[in-house]
């Protein structure tokens, strides 16, 4: 696609860059606000490189490094790649950096943990015993003598699994409670089992926290440190394991309490950049703003820069309220898209925005972004697939001009890619185990990096990878096949024989796979058995053993439903598992179409984009139709604003072709659609 550079905008861009350099040189902290496709990351990288070139000797003498905080590991990797191998820059996610900062102050962390647990105990105590209430269940609990209630909670703590098993139904719960209390107490408490079990769960948590505090004070071996897992959001507070949010709370408190920690940050990093600040936790922003205030108060040279775009806040509802103490620099350039697409996304943003982009590239070819209204009944896999095929032909999709297909929901993504049965069963498993199962499946099952895979998806991935490589990949390494296990002690003949055995398998589903592996394993010599067990140790003892091992490894709580769901999982066509792995590794036939959710597309760009929008989204009807029927240039209510931001982010991925299909049964004002897309 041919284009000419708009020289006027080239000059404007240079001037913005000069202004940015001046702010950094004077150590004036700032917001750098720029829309999609503006070259925000380029500006960040250029600024880092210039600062290093201008201050190289001073950085070395002072032992200082620049700090770039990113929202995701992928973003961190991208910045590292673009900076090259530079020892003077720390590029990290906020959680990794914060943990590296505070983990060397374990005594302070433990103190903060005890304070936090005590706060939680007090909150629970106040809720159950002190706050005014007319809740009959709470009043019954309050009227019990303390030893009676303590005895119940202590009994529950002996074996919590029995307690949680009883919560599956009212009859099970009352049977359980009757078995651990005397008749008088049982009759007194009988009533609403859900309310009573909730009270018990809170009291159990409170008692666990008390025991944890006691173990910390006694300096018990397993309670002398705080544990944090960067790649998994695991939190078991009574075992001294904290999750992502709690880490940020502790760090924020410590930095506010101990100015020395702030001074350590200031002395170590003369330049701190926060990328995608609009998606960054407010605690993190406030943490660095407080560090900046301490630096300015002590006449220390430190520049804090927030890079981002409030319109691209799609992972949370609230937007950061900008601090008036920081300068604001706006870049109104679009380096990515055709001028007609730039005009369209400007209109979507509305007039109440700092950003109003102008294209730096003026394309010769015509571009007509459009929104097509379709009936909701047409929102089917087959119909969407037919649209994709039509546009592949119309836009001449090829290796040099690929197509991205964006959808709202993971469910539709799985349908388009052909593993909807697998997705549905996995969703049932997640929702059985987690209250936020619907949210978790997006990150843990449809992961883009293996380190973020959930327990069960990780098991399935490792189990199927050898067969997947044989069936789907023409070239692969032996280390990939054996999951980097130590095969150097085995002779080549045995390695090849074991690969041939796996390759010969003809299986329709996971059950067949497990059955054949376990059968084959028994008849092999010890060397071959050893090689097979590297990949398939989970299944060599048969199907029932494999399921038990999975339940144990994944620590599934619901022992009633989970085995049934695993049965369903093991009966799913093997091709669906391969299609799932195709998606994970983006290895589609022809590799000309990328399938993503609208949320997952953020930060990416594609020559050609089709967006399929369902008007039923986020538990709301009329999610996008209400937006289109509104005054787009006004300040919108939160739900409409959320729809606007998602539409903006999705549309701004396109370089040269953009088509949006909205499936709705609601009437939409044609003039307002024409305004946006004409």
XYZ file of C-alpha atoms in Angstrom:
678
model
C 0.000 0.000 0.000
C 1.638 3.217 -1.179
C 1.709 6.375 0.910
C 3.396 9.785 1.146
C 4.485 11.426 4.382
C 2.659 14.585 5.346
C 5.646 16.866 5.906
C 3.671 19.240 8.107
C 2.828 16.373 10.474
C 6.429 15.169 10.325
C 7.438 18.574 11.653
C 4.720 18.489 14.338
C 5.970 15.063 15.476
C 9.552 16.350 15.717
C 8.414 19.267 17.849
C 6.524 16.954 20.219
C 9.662 14.847 20.560
C 11.752 17.960 21.327
C 9.260 19.018 24.017
C 9.457 15.516 25.517
C 13.268 15.658 25.635
C 13.136 19.088 27.338
C 10.861 17.765 30.101
C 13.173 14.822 30.718
C 16.277 17.016 30.689
C 14.731 19.353 33.315
C 13.503 16.355 35.404
C 9.908 17.545 35.055
C 7.498 14.672 35.524
C 4.764 14.334 32.919
C 1.906 12.534 31.221
C 2.615 11.646 27.591
C -0.846 11.129 26.083
C -1.232 9.762 22.590
C -3.883 7.771 20.742
C -3.688 4.376 19.057
C -1.037 4.042 16.364
C 0.748 7.221 17.444
C 4.174 5.704 17.987
C 3.942 5.998 21.783
C 6.365 3.130 22.387
C 8.722 4.635 19.778
C 8.715 7.895 21.758
C 9.455 5.981 24.970
C 12.317 4.023 23.383
C 13.797 7.145 21.736
C 13.694 9.022 25.049
C 15.413 6.184 26.902
C 18.180 5.923 24.307
C 18.746 9.698 24.226
C 18.907 9.910 28.016
C 21.481 7.115 28.133
C 23.579 8.712 25.391
C 23.491 12.103 27.142
C 24.146 10.775 30.642
C 26.111 7.568 30.089
C 29.153 8.441 32.213
C 27.054 9.808 35.071
C 24.846 6.695 35.120
C 27.912 4.433 35.332
C 29.574 6.516 38.071
C 26.388 6.667 40.144
C 25.470 3.021 39.583
C 22.061 4.105 38.285
C 19.654 2.488 35.848
C 16.563 3.685 34.021
C 13.304 1.974 34.958
C 10.529 1.066 32.493
C 7.390 -0.381 34.079
C 5.038 -2.185 31.685
C 1.539 -3.612 32.037
C 2.319 -7.125 30.739
C 5.320 -9.410 30.297
C 4.748 -9.286 26.533
C 5.063 -5.500 26.600
C 8.215 -5.785 28.703
C 9.701 -8.251 26.204
C 8.818 -5.916 23.300
C 10.565 -2.936 24.932
C 13.604 -5.082 25.809
C 13.787 -6.238 22.196
C 13.577 -2.696 20.834
C 16.145 -1.362 23.315
C 18.566 -4.169 22.567
C 20.911 -5.630 25.127
C 21.158 -2.629 27.463
C 22.360 -3.135 31.025
C 21.443 0.422 31.965
C 17.694 -0.195 31.688
C 15.460 -2.297 33.927
C 12.312 -3.282 32.034
C 9.782 -5.088 34.155
C 6.135 -5.519 35.059
C 5.121 -3.617 38.172
C 4.678 -6.763 40.270
C 8.120 -8.115 39.371
C 9.798 -4.799 40.130
C 7.942 -4.209 43.393
C 8.671 -7.735 44.609
C 12.368 -7.339 43.751
C 12.311 -4.104 45.759
C 10.563 -5.306 48.927
C 11.635 -8.960 49.171
C 14.927 -7.878 50.733
C 13.002 -6.259 53.584
C 11.358 -9.433 54.819
C 11.031 -8.288 58.442
C 9.101 -5.218 57.307
C 6.949 -7.356 55.009
C 6.125 -9.743 57.847
C 5.193 -6.811 60.086
C 2.909 -5.458 57.373
C 1.383 -8.915 56.878
C 0.546 -9.152 60.585
C -1.012 -5.663 60.506
C -3.078 -6.594 57.453
C -4.276 -9.876 58.989
C -5.257 -8.073 62.185
C -7.207 -5.549 60.111
C -9.039 -8.387 58.382
C -9.760 -10.095 61.725
C -11.162 -6.825 63.098
C -13.246 -6.299 59.968
C -14.720 -9.812 60.211
C -15.321 -9.438 63.979
C -17.057 -6.090 63.492
C -19.223 -7.452 60.688
C -20.367 -10.484 62.672
C -20.548 -9.101 66.215
C -20.772 -5.295 66.226
C -22.475 -3.758 63.211
C -26.155 -3.041 63.645
C -28.225 -5.723 61.899
C -31.640 -7.311 61.753
C -30.263 -10.449 60.071
C -31.761 -13.390 61.981
C -28.784 -15.676 61.278
C -26.248 -13.179 62.598
C -28.370 -12.575 65.706
C -28.487 -16.337 66.383
C -24.691 -16.563 66.090
C -24.217 -13.563 68.383
C -26.400 -15.121 71.067
C -24.177 -18.226 71.312
C -21.630 -18.467 74.097
C -18.077 -17.941 72.875
C -16.839 -21.487 73.778
C -19.758 -23.004 71.831
C -18.913 -21.071 68.671
C -15.165 -21.643 69.071
C -15.788 -25.381 69.325
C -17.651 -25.378 65.982
C -14.924 -23.398 64.211
C -12.152 -25.561 65.702
C -13.924 -28.692 64.530
C -14.299 -27.291 61.000
C -10.584 -26.501 60.944
C -9.690 -30.125 61.693
C -10.856 -31.063 58.197
C -12.091 -28.175 56.085
C -12.749 -30.453 53.096
C -15.663 -32.058 54.930
C -17.067 -28.621 55.666
C -16.779 -27.405 52.061
C -18.223 -30.674 50.799
C -21.285 -30.061 52.984
C -21.941 -26.694 51.325
C -23.194 -28.344 48.129
C -26.731 -28.581 49.473
C -28.818 -27.599 52.491
C -29.410 -31.216 53.561
C -25.672 -32.009 53.489
C -24.893 -28.883 55.500
C -27.449 -29.564 58.229
C -26.348 -33.201 58.473
C -22.755 -32.018 58.862
C -23.658 -29.388 61.476
C -25.756 -31.866 63.457
C -22.749 -34.184 63.621
C -20.442 -31.557 65.149
C -22.801 -29.801 67.607
C -25.084 -30.795 70.461
C -28.822 -30.884 69.861
C -29.517 -27.584 71.632
C -26.986 -25.607 69.559
C -28.120 -27.287 66.337
C -31.783 -26.365 66.921
C -30.765 -22.820 67.827
C -28.755 -22.304 64.596
C -31.065 -24.058 62.142
C -32.460 -21.666 59.547
C -30.879 -20.194 56.405
C -27.996 -22.540 55.612
C -26.371 -20.225 53.037
C -26.197 -17.291 55.443
C -24.962 -19.484 58.304
C -22.279 -21.172 56.170
C -21.079 -17.729 55.033
C -20.688 -16.662 58.671
C -18.774 -19.870 59.432
C -16.463 -19.322 56.446
C -15.633 -15.833 57.704
C -14.984 -17.094 61.228
C -12.806 -19.917 59.881
C -10.789 -17.356 57.920
C -10.465 -15.188 61.044
C -9.234 -18.135 63.121
C -6.742 -19.133 60.414
C -5.401 -15.571 60.403
C -5.002 -15.658 64.210
C -3.059 -18.924 63.995
C -0.896 -17.475 61.230
C -0.045 -14.410 63.362
C 0.816 -16.715 66.268
C 3.114 -18.803 64.033
C 4.844 -15.645 62.750
C 5.420 -14.392 66.293
C 6.797 -17.787 67.324
C 9.061 -17.672 64.245
C 7.874 -21.083 63.103
C 10.028 -22.338 60.225
C 7.399 -21.978 57.468
C 6.306 -18.542 58.703
C 9.598 -16.625 58.610
C 9.107 -15.359 55.043
C 6.387 -13.976 52.786
C 5.932 -15.897 49.530
C 4.853 -14.414 46.210
C 4.494 -16.101 42.795
C 4.887 -13.670 39.934
C 3.398 -15.840 37.175
C 0.394 -17.104 39.139
C -2.029 -15.012 41.176
C -2.064 -17.382 44.132
C -3.032 -16.045 47.557
C -3.297 -18.041 50.775
C -2.822 -15.386 53.424
C -2.855 -17.750 56.411
C 0.110 -19.576 54.836
C 2.026 -16.303 54.204
C 1.351 -16.463 50.450
C 0.284 -13.119 48.981
C -1.246 -12.367 45.566
C -0.714 -9.498 43.126
C -3.087 -6.977 44.735
C -1.911 -7.655 48.278
C 1.709 -7.195 47.188
C 0.830 -3.731 45.877
C -1.004 -2.852 49.107
C 1.971 -3.920 51.254
C 4.493 -2.132 49.034
C 2.460 1.076 48.986
C 2.197 1.074 52.765
C 5.886 0.358 53.241
C 6.946 3.147 50.903
C 4.652 5.593 52.699
C 5.961 4.504 56.123
C 9.639 4.303 55.295
C 10.902 7.196 53.196
C 14.213 5.369 52.915
C 12.552 2.952 50.453
C 11.429 5.914 48.345
C 14.927 7.360 48.490
C 16.344 4.006 47.329
C 14.077 4.203 44.245
C 14.992 7.860 43.617
C 18.730 7.242 43.953
C 18.610 4.139 41.761
C 16.477 5.507 38.906
C 16.831 9.084 37.593
C 14.238 8.252 34.937
C 11.102 6.150 35.544
C 8.614 5.455 32.752
C 5.232 3.816 33.342
C 3.871 2.406 30.077
C 0.096 2.030 29.522
C -0.598 3.995 32.673
C -4.333 3.991 31.937
C -4.417 0.235 32.695
C -2.106 0.461 35.697
C -3.526 -0.100 39.180
C -4.296 3.176 40.954
C -2.215 2.026 43.960
C 0.805 1.739 41.681
C 0.298 5.195 40.189
C -0.141 6.728 43.630
C 2.936 4.880 44.848
C 5.143 6.432 42.161
C 3.473 9.839 42.527
C 4.380 9.801 46.236
C 7.963 8.851 45.316
C 7.976 11.765 42.846
C 6.739 14.163 45.544
C 9.509 13.022 47.904
C 12.078 13.537 45.135
C 10.820 17.052 44.382
C 10.669 17.883 48.097
C 14.283 16.819 48.522
C 15.461 18.603 45.363
C 16.443 15.249 43.894
C 16.669 14.902 40.132
C 14.171 12.290 39.071
C 11.804 12.322 36.109
C 8.579 10.292 36.244
C 6.822 9.759 32.904
C 3.390 8.198 32.378
C 2.798 7.021 28.797
C -0.690 6.059 27.700
C -4.143 6.940 26.459
C -7.220 7.183 28.722
C -9.431 6.162 25.781
C -7.742 2.741 25.756
C -8.795 1.860 29.291
C -10.552 -1.442 28.595
C -9.412 -3.676 31.475
C -11.047 -1.645 34.231
C -14.028 0.680 34.562
C -12.454 3.665 36.275
C -9.834 5.936 34.729
C -6.904 7.506 36.535
C -7.509 11.122 37.563
C -4.462 12.969 36.341
C -2.343 14.781 38.907
C -2.235 18.549 38.352
C 1.384 18.612 39.541
C 2.541 16.836 36.377
C 2.945 18.377 32.945
C 0.776 17.072 30.113
C 2.178 16.471 26.623
C -0.216 15.353 23.895
C 0.839 13.763 20.612
C -1.859 14.165 17.951
C -0.203 12.060 15.268
C -1.303 8.715 13.839
C 1.540 6.741 12.223
C -0.492 3.621 11.472
C -3.761 3.978 9.680
C -5.284 5.210 6.441
C -6.529 8.788 6.737
C -10.179 7.679 6.509
C -9.713 5.237 9.396
C -8.022 8.000 11.429
C -11.018 10.255 10.790
C -13.363 7.470 11.865
C -11.574 6.717 15.156
C -11.367 10.437 15.929
C -15.157 10.611 15.673
C -15.515 7.546 17.917
C -13.364 9.298 20.556
C -15.675 12.324 20.441
C -14.860 15.995 20.835
C -14.303 15.899 24.608
C -10.795 14.481 24.276
C -7.247 15.821 24.446
C -6.310 13.644 21.482
C -7.410 14.547 17.957
C -5.131 12.684 15.583
C -3.912 13.610 12.140
C -2.425 10.958 9.841
C 1.274 11.207 9.070
C 0.887 8.767 6.166
C -1.332 9.796 3.259
C -2.310 6.682 1.332
C -3.034 6.720 -2.387
C -5.509 3.838 -2.289
C -9.093 4.395 -1.230
C -10.355 3.122 2.115
C -13.992 2.984 3.226
C -14.401 1.912 6.841
C -17.974 0.895 7.499
C -20.373 -0.524 10.058
C -22.991 -3.030 8.870
C -26.080 -3.760 10.959
C -27.116 -7.421 11.018
C -29.949 -9.259 12.727
C -28.934 -10.940 15.989
C -30.107 -14.310 14.645
C -27.273 -14.173 12.100
C -24.641 -14.196 14.838
C -23.619 -17.765 14.088
C -20.353 -19.470 13.384
C -21.343 -20.340 9.801
C -22.460 -16.830 8.916
C -19.376 -15.193 10.383
C -17.162 -17.692 8.566
C -18.864 -16.831 5.261
C -18.176 -13.114 5.841
C -14.520 -13.874 6.540
C -14.217 -15.890 3.334
C -15.851 -13.104 1.302
C -13.466 -10.460 2.626
C -10.458 -12.696 2.134
C -11.334 -12.639 -1.543
C -12.367 -8.957 -1.769
C -9.249 -7.721 0.017
C -6.893 -10.195 -1.674
C -5.599 -11.516 1.628
C -2.096 -12.932 1.263
C 1.211 -13.303 3.134
C 1.940 -9.606 2.738
C -1.537 -8.395 3.668
C -3.108 -10.515 6.396
C -6.498 -10.379 8.058
C -7.462 -10.088 11.720
C -10.866 -11.222 12.877
C -11.916 -9.709 16.212
C -14.835 -10.963 18.302
C -16.182 -9.929 21.680
C -16.517 -13.262 23.404
C -14.208 -16.207 23.961
C -17.142 -18.483 23.214
C -17.468 -17.197 19.628
C -13.695 -17.359 19.237
C -13.761 -21.053 20.108
C -16.623 -21.636 17.646
C -14.827 -19.946 14.764
C -11.705 -21.955 15.489
C -13.515 -25.249 15.887
C -12.914 -26.163 19.529
C -16.227 -24.996 21.010
C -16.905 -28.372 22.698
C -13.544 -28.243 24.467
C -14.077 -24.613 25.463
C -17.569 -25.339 26.819
C -16.358 -28.228 28.998
C -13.372 -26.265 30.270
C -15.692 -23.363 31.101
C -17.914 -25.713 33.111
C -14.849 -26.908 35.035
C -13.692 -23.352 35.732
C -17.137 -22.194 36.821
C -17.511 -25.207 39.094
C -14.244 -24.373 40.827
C -14.128 -20.579 40.745
C -16.628 -17.772 41.212
C -14.681 -15.859 38.546
C -14.380 -18.881 36.257
C -15.750 -17.024 33.234
C -13.010 -14.415 33.555
C -10.231 -16.870 34.377
C -10.755 -19.110 31.358
C -9.755 -16.235 29.069
C -6.334 -15.893 30.666
C -5.627 -19.450 31.815
C -7.062 -21.564 28.985
C -6.665 -19.166 26.055
C -3.191 -18.175 27.266
C -0.626 -16.709 24.875
C 2.347 -17.767 26.998
C 2.687 -21.192 28.641
C 3.816 -19.629 31.933
C 0.323 -18.172 32.331
C -1.531 -21.392 31.648
C -3.832 -22.635 34.398
C -3.161 -25.972 36.119
C -5.441 -28.109 33.933
C -4.607 -26.363 30.605
C -0.914 -26.750 31.467
C -1.358 -30.490 32.054
C -3.269 -30.894 28.773
C -0.663 -28.841 26.902
C 2.291 -30.923 28.147
C 0.445 -34.215 27.637
C -0.588 -33.508 24.054
C 2.429 -31.544 22.836
C 4.417 -34.574 21.509
C 1.459 -35.854 19.499
C 0.630 -32.318 18.344
C 4.176 -31.811 17.067
C 4.034 -35.087 15.143
C 0.626 -34.383 13.599
C 0.915 -30.619 12.998
C 4.584 -29.656 12.690
C 6.899 -30.613 9.855
C 9.967 -29.579 11.836
C 10.537 -29.726 15.557
C 13.431 -30.303 17.907
C 13.912 -33.415 20.021
C 14.030 -31.214 23.144
C 10.580 -29.804 22.259
C 9.235 -33.315 21.864
C 10.536 -34.538 25.207
C 9.716 -31.325 27.088
C 13.422 -30.619 27.599
C 13.861 -33.802 29.659
C 17.383 -35.304 30.005
C 17.440 -37.718 27.089
C 21.193 -37.529 26.539
C 21.638 -40.809 28.444
C 19.468 -42.656 25.924
C 20.747 -44.023 22.648
C 19.433 -42.606 19.378
C 17.709 -45.856 18.378
C 15.541 -45.869 21.502
C 14.662 -42.189 21.049
C 13.575 -42.786 17.451
C 11.620 -45.913 18.419
C 9.699 -44.069 21.113
C 8.830 -41.263 18.665
C 7.612 -43.851 16.121
C 5.414 -45.451 18.780
C 3.713 -42.124 19.509
C 3.431 -41.318 15.803
C 1.666 -44.655 15.142
C -1.162 -43.848 17.561
C -4.544 -43.451 15.903
C -6.810 -41.914 18.471
C -10.133 -40.111 18.271
C -10.240 -38.699 21.795
C -8.236 -38.366 25.007
C -9.701 -41.603 26.412
C -8.379 -43.524 23.392
C -5.046 -41.771 23.783
C -4.693 -42.708 27.454
C -5.831 -46.284 26.822
C -3.338 -46.827 23.981
C -0.417 -45.219 25.815
C -1.021 -47.316 28.933
C -1.354 -50.493 26.782
C 1.783 -49.790 24.753
C 3.803 -48.845 27.829
C 3.351 -52.220 29.508
C 4.863 -54.161 26.579
C 8.031 -52.079 26.160
C 11.593 -52.565 27.356
C 12.799 -50.479 30.274
C 14.595 -47.895 28.102
C 11.548 -47.219 25.944
C 9.341 -47.123 29.037
C 11.629 -44.495 30.514
C 11.358 -42.322 27.388
C 7.574 -42.683 27.177
C 7.187 -41.812 30.856
C 8.956 -38.459 30.308
C 5.879 -37.166 28.514
C 3.124 -39.480 29.623
C 3.789 -40.356 33.283
C 0.340 -39.024 34.080
C -1.464 -41.603 31.935
C 0.686 -44.756 31.872
C -1.393 -46.309 34.678
C -4.687 -45.986 32.821
C -7.678 -43.682 32.579
C -9.022 -43.694 36.150
C -5.563 -43.197 37.590
C -4.998 -40.285 35.183
C -8.197 -38.559 36.326
C -7.273 -39.006 39.998
C -3.826 -37.532 39.351
C -5.369 -34.548 37.535
C -7.813 -33.896 40.399
C -4.917 -34.063 42.855
C -2.519 -31.901 40.795
C -5.160 -29.241 40.106
C -6.418 -29.337 43.709
C -10.007 -29.458 42.569
C -12.480 -28.813 45.371
C -15.759 -30.103 43.910
C -15.294 -33.848 44.012
C -18.871 -34.505 42.889
C -19.030 -32.633 39.565
C -15.388 -32.624 38.525
C -15.079 -36.386 37.730
C -18.159 -36.137 35.485
C -16.720 -33.118 33.693
C -13.368 -34.880 33.268
C -15.250 -37.789 31.701
C -16.722 -35.336 29.181
C -13.305 -33.781 28.599
C -11.715 -37.133 27.810
C -14.432 -37.928 25.237
C -13.899 -34.743 23.180
C -12.558 -35.222 19.664
C -8.754 -35.005 19.609
C -8.915 -32.574 16.690
C -10.472 -29.966 19.010
C -7.417 -30.153 21.268
C -5.158 -29.695 18.234
C -7.222 -26.699 17.075
C -6.903 -25.226 20.549
C -3.122 -25.592 20.372
C -3.195 -24.098 16.850
C -4.784 -21.022 18.396
C -2.289 -20.891 21.281
C 0.620 -21.005 18.843
C -1.157 -19.092 16.037
C -0.392 -21.849 13.529
C -3.518 -21.859 11.398
C -3.716 -23.401 7.930
C -2.418 -20.798 5.452
C -1.661 -18.578 8.485
C -3.418 -15.654 6.789
C -6.107 -14.958 9.407
C -5.554 -14.129 13.072
C -8.458 -14.704 15.450
C -8.569 -12.654 18.627
C -10.957 -11.132 21.103
C -11.300 -7.358 20.939
C -9.582 -7.074 24.309
C -6.649 -9.268 23.266
C -6.054 -7.173 20.128
C -4.933 -4.147 22.128
C -1.430 -3.047 21.175
C -1.483 -4.935 17.857
C -2.016 -3.777 14.278
C -3.203 -5.507 11.105
C -3.577 -4.418 7.496
C -7.137 -5.703 7.368
C -9.594 -5.971 10.243
C -13.100 -7.411 10.590
C -14.866 -6.845 13.910
C -17.904 -8.906 14.902
C -19.886 -7.247 17.681
C -22.750 -8.826 19.554
C -25.135 -6.295 21.092
C -25.529 -8.579 24.099
C -22.323 -8.187 26.033
C -21.105 -7.877 29.598
C -24.532 -8.971 30.874
C -26.055 -5.959 29.098
C -28.484 -5.708 26.195
C -27.963 -2.936 23.672
C -24.296 -2.572 24.635
C -23.253 -0.987 21.320
C -26.614 0.091 19.882
C -27.150 2.377 22.885
C -23.742 3.916 22.194
C -24.507 4.479 18.508
C -27.867 6.074 19.354
C -26.275 8.469 21.865
C -24.571 11.814 21.387
C -21.033 10.564 20.782
C -19.568 14.047 21.398
C -21.009 14.361 24.870
C -19.699 13.048 28.194
C -21.218 9.577 28.377
C -22.409 7.522 31.316
C -19.960 4.760 32.417
C -21.513 1.869 30.461
C -21.658 3.839 27.206
C -18.139 5.116 27.808
C -16.947 1.536 28.286
C -18.526 0.550 24.939
C -16.960 3.602 23.263
C -13.465 2.671 24.512
C -13.777 -0.920 23.345
C -15.033 0.172 19.904
C -12.151 2.644 19.655
C -9.466 0.128 20.612
C -10.820 -2.503 18.208
C -11.262 -0.125 15.244
C -7.834 1.463 15.642
C -6.062 -1.862 14.967
C -6.707 -1.449 11.207
C -4.167 -0.021 8.768
C -5.959 -0.076 5.418
C -9.304 -1.946 5.619
C -11.919 -1.923 8.385
C -15.342 -3.559 8.464
C -17.504 -3.766 11.579
C -20.565 -5.999 11.842
C -23.001 -5.308 14.659
C -25.558 -8.034 15.359
C -28.594 -6.522 17.047
C -32.385 -6.500 17.042
C -32.550 -2.860 18.169
C -33.299 0.106 15.922
C -30.262 2.292 15.269
C -30.244 5.875 14.033
C -28.732 5.603 10.540
C -27.623 9.243 10.522
C -25.405 8.635 13.550
C -23.809 5.576 11.952
C -23.247 7.619 8.772
C -21.617 10.371 10.824
C -19.041 7.959 12.268
C -18.299 5.892 9.203
C -18.747 8.190 6.215
